[in-house]
GROMACS .gro file of C-alpha atoms in nm:
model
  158
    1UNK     CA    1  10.954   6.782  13.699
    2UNK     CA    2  10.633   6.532  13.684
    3UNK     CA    3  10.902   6.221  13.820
    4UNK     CA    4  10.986   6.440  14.083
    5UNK     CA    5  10.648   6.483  14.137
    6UNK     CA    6  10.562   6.133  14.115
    7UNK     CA    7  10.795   6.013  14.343
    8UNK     CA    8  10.710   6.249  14.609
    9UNK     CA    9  10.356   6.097  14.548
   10UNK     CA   10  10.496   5.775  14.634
   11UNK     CA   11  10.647   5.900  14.933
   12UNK     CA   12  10.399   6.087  15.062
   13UNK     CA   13  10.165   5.762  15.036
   14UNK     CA   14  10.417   5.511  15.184
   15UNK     CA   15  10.521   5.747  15.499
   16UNK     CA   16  10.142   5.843  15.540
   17UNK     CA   17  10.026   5.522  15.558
   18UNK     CA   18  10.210   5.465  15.882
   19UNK     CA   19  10.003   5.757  16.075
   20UNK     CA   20   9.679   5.781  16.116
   21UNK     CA   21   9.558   6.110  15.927
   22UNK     CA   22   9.370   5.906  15.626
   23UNK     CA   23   9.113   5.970  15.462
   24UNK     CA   24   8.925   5.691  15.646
   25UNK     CA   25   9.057   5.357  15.841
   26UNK     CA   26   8.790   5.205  15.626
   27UNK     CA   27   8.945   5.188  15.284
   28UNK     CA   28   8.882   4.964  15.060
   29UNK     CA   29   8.567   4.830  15.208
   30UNK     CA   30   8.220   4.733  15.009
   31UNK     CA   31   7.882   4.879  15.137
   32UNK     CA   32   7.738   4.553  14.987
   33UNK     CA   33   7.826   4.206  14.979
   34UNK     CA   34   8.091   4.093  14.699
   35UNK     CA   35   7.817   3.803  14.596
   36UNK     CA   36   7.573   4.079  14.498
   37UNK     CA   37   7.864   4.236  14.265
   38UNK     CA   38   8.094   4.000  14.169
   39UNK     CA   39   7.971   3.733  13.878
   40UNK     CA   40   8.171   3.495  13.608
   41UNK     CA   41   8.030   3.712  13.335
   42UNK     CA   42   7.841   4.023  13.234
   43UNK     CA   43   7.471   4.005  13.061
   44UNK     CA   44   7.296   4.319  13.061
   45UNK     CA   45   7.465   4.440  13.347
   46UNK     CA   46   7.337   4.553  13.674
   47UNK     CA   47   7.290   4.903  13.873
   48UNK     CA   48   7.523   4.982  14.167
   49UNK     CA   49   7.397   5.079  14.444
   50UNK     CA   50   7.431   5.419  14.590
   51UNK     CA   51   7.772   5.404  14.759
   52UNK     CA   52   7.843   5.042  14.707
   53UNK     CA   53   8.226   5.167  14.494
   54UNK     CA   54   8.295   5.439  14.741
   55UNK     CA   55   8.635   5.496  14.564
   56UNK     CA   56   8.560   5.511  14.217
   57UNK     CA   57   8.518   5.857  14.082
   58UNK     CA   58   8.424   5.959  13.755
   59UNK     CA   59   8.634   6.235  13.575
   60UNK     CA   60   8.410   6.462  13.364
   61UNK     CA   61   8.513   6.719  13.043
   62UNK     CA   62   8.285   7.006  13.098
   63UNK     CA   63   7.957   6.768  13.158
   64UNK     CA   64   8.050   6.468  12.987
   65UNK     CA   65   8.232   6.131  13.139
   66UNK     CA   66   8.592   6.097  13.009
   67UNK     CA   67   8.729   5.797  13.189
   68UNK     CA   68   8.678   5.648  13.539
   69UNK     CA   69   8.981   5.633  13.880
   70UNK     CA   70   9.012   5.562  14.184
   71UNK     CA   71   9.026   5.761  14.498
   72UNK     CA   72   9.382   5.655  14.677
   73UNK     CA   73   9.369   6.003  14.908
   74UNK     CA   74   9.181   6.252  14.965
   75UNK     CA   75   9.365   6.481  14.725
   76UNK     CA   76   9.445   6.200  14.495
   77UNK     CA   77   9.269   6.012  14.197
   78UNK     CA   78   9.480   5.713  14.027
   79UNK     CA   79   9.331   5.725  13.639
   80UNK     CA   80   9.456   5.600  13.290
   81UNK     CA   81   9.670   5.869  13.103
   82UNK     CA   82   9.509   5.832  12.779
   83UNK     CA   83   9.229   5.968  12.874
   84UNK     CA   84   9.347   6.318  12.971
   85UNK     CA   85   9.597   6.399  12.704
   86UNK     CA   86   9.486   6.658  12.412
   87UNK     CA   87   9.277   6.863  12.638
   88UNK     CA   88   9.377   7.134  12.901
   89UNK     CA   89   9.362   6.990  13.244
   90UNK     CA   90   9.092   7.349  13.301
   91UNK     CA   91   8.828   7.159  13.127
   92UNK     CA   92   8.831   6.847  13.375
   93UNK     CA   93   8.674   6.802  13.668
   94UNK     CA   94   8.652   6.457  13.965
   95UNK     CA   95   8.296   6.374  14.048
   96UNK     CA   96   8.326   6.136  14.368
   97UNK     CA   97   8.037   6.027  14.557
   98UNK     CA   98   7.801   5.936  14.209
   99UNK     CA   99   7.705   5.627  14.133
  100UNK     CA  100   7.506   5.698  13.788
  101UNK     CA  101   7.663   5.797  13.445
  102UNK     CA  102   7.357   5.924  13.314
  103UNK     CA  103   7.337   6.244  13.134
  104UNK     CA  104   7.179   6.507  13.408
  105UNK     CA  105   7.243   6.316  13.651
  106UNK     CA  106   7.569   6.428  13.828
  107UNK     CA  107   7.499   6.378  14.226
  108UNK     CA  108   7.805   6.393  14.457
  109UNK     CA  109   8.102   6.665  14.463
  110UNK     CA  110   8.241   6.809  14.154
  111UNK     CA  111   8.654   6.912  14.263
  112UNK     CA  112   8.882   7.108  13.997
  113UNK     CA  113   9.231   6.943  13.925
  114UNK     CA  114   9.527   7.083  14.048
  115UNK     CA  115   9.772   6.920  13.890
  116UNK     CA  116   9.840   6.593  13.682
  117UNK     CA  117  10.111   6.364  13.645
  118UNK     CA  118  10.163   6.145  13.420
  119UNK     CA  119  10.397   5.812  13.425
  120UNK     CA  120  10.747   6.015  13.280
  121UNK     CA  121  10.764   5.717  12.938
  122UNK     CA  122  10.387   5.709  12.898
  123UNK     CA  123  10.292   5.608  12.520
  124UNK     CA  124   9.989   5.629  12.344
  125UNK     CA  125   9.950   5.283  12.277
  126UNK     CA  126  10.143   5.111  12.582
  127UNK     CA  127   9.909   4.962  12.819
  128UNK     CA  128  10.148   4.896  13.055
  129UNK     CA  129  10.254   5.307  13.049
  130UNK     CA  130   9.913   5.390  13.119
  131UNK     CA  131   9.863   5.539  13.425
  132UNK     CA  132   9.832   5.923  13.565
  133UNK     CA  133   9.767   6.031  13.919
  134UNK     CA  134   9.529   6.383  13.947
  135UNK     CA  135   9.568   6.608  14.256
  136UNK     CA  136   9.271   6.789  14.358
  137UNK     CA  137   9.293   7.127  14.461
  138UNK     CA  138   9.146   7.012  14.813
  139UNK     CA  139   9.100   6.727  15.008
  140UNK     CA  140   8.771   6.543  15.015
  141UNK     CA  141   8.598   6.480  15.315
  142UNK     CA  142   8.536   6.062  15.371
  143UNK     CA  143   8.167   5.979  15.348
  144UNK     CA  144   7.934   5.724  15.314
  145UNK     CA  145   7.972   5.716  14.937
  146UNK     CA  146   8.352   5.871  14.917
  147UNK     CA  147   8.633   5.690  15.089
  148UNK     CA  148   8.967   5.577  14.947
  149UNK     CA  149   9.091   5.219  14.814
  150UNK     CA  150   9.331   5.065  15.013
  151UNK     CA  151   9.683   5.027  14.830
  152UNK     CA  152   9.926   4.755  14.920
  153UNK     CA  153  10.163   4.838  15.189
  154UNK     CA  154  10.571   4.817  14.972
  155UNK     CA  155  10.660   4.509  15.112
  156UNK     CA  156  10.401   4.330  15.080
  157UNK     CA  157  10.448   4.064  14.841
  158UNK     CA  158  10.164   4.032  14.517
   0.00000   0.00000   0.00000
């Protein structure tokens, strides 16, 4: 049942892509310049700024961050599988529109999980298995700090 569901996934994002009905014709796009973000290495770090990762969304257990994904529609959140095995998908929620981890801080919209599907030979330890895709149980309106990354079109070449 969760290939079938995956593949109508797929489907539903290749055919959609064609029509205009997305989440925003702006996917994809930074709020900031890529020089500002992108460096050779980490030290220390640095703050985004509000809105700058539009697409990233942070799933939570009860208050606490799990794991991080991306918003590819506005019902849809790409994420790693590992990190929602071993707990009932109740206790999860998608926080989109946040741009700080920090305990008590949880600005932007909080949307339950409807379902998730997980890649069909996902293992434990296989990197390259790693992958789920949650469906909220609405769509999310686009925003200045929620919008959706844009996915390669099937033929194009990598």
């Amino acid at each position: 049942m969760k290939t079938v569901i995956l593949v109508l996934i797929s489907f539903y994002l290749k055919y959609n892509s064609a029509s205009p009905p997305r989440l925003t014709e702006k996917c994809g796009l930074l709020t900031t310049t890529l020089d500002s973000v992108i460096s050779e290495r980490i030290l220390n770090g640095s703050n985004a700024t509000p809105g700058a990762w539009p697409w990233m969304v942070e799933i939570l257990q009860g208050n606490t961050h799990r794991c991080g994904g991306a918003l590819i529609s506005s019902r849809h959140v790409l994420t790693s599988a590992h990190c929602l095995t071993q707990t009932p998908k109740k206790f999860f929620r998608v926080l989109l529109g946040s741009y700080s981890r920090q305990q008590g801080v949880k600005e932007g919209l909080k949307e339950e999980i409807e379902t998730i599907c997980m890649y069909p030979q996902f293992l434990k330890d296989k990197f390259e298995t790693d992958i789920a895709i949650i469906t909220l149980k609405r769509p999310v309106e686009c925003s200045g700090t929620i919008r959706t990354i844009c996915l390669p079109d099937i033929n194009d070449n990598p």
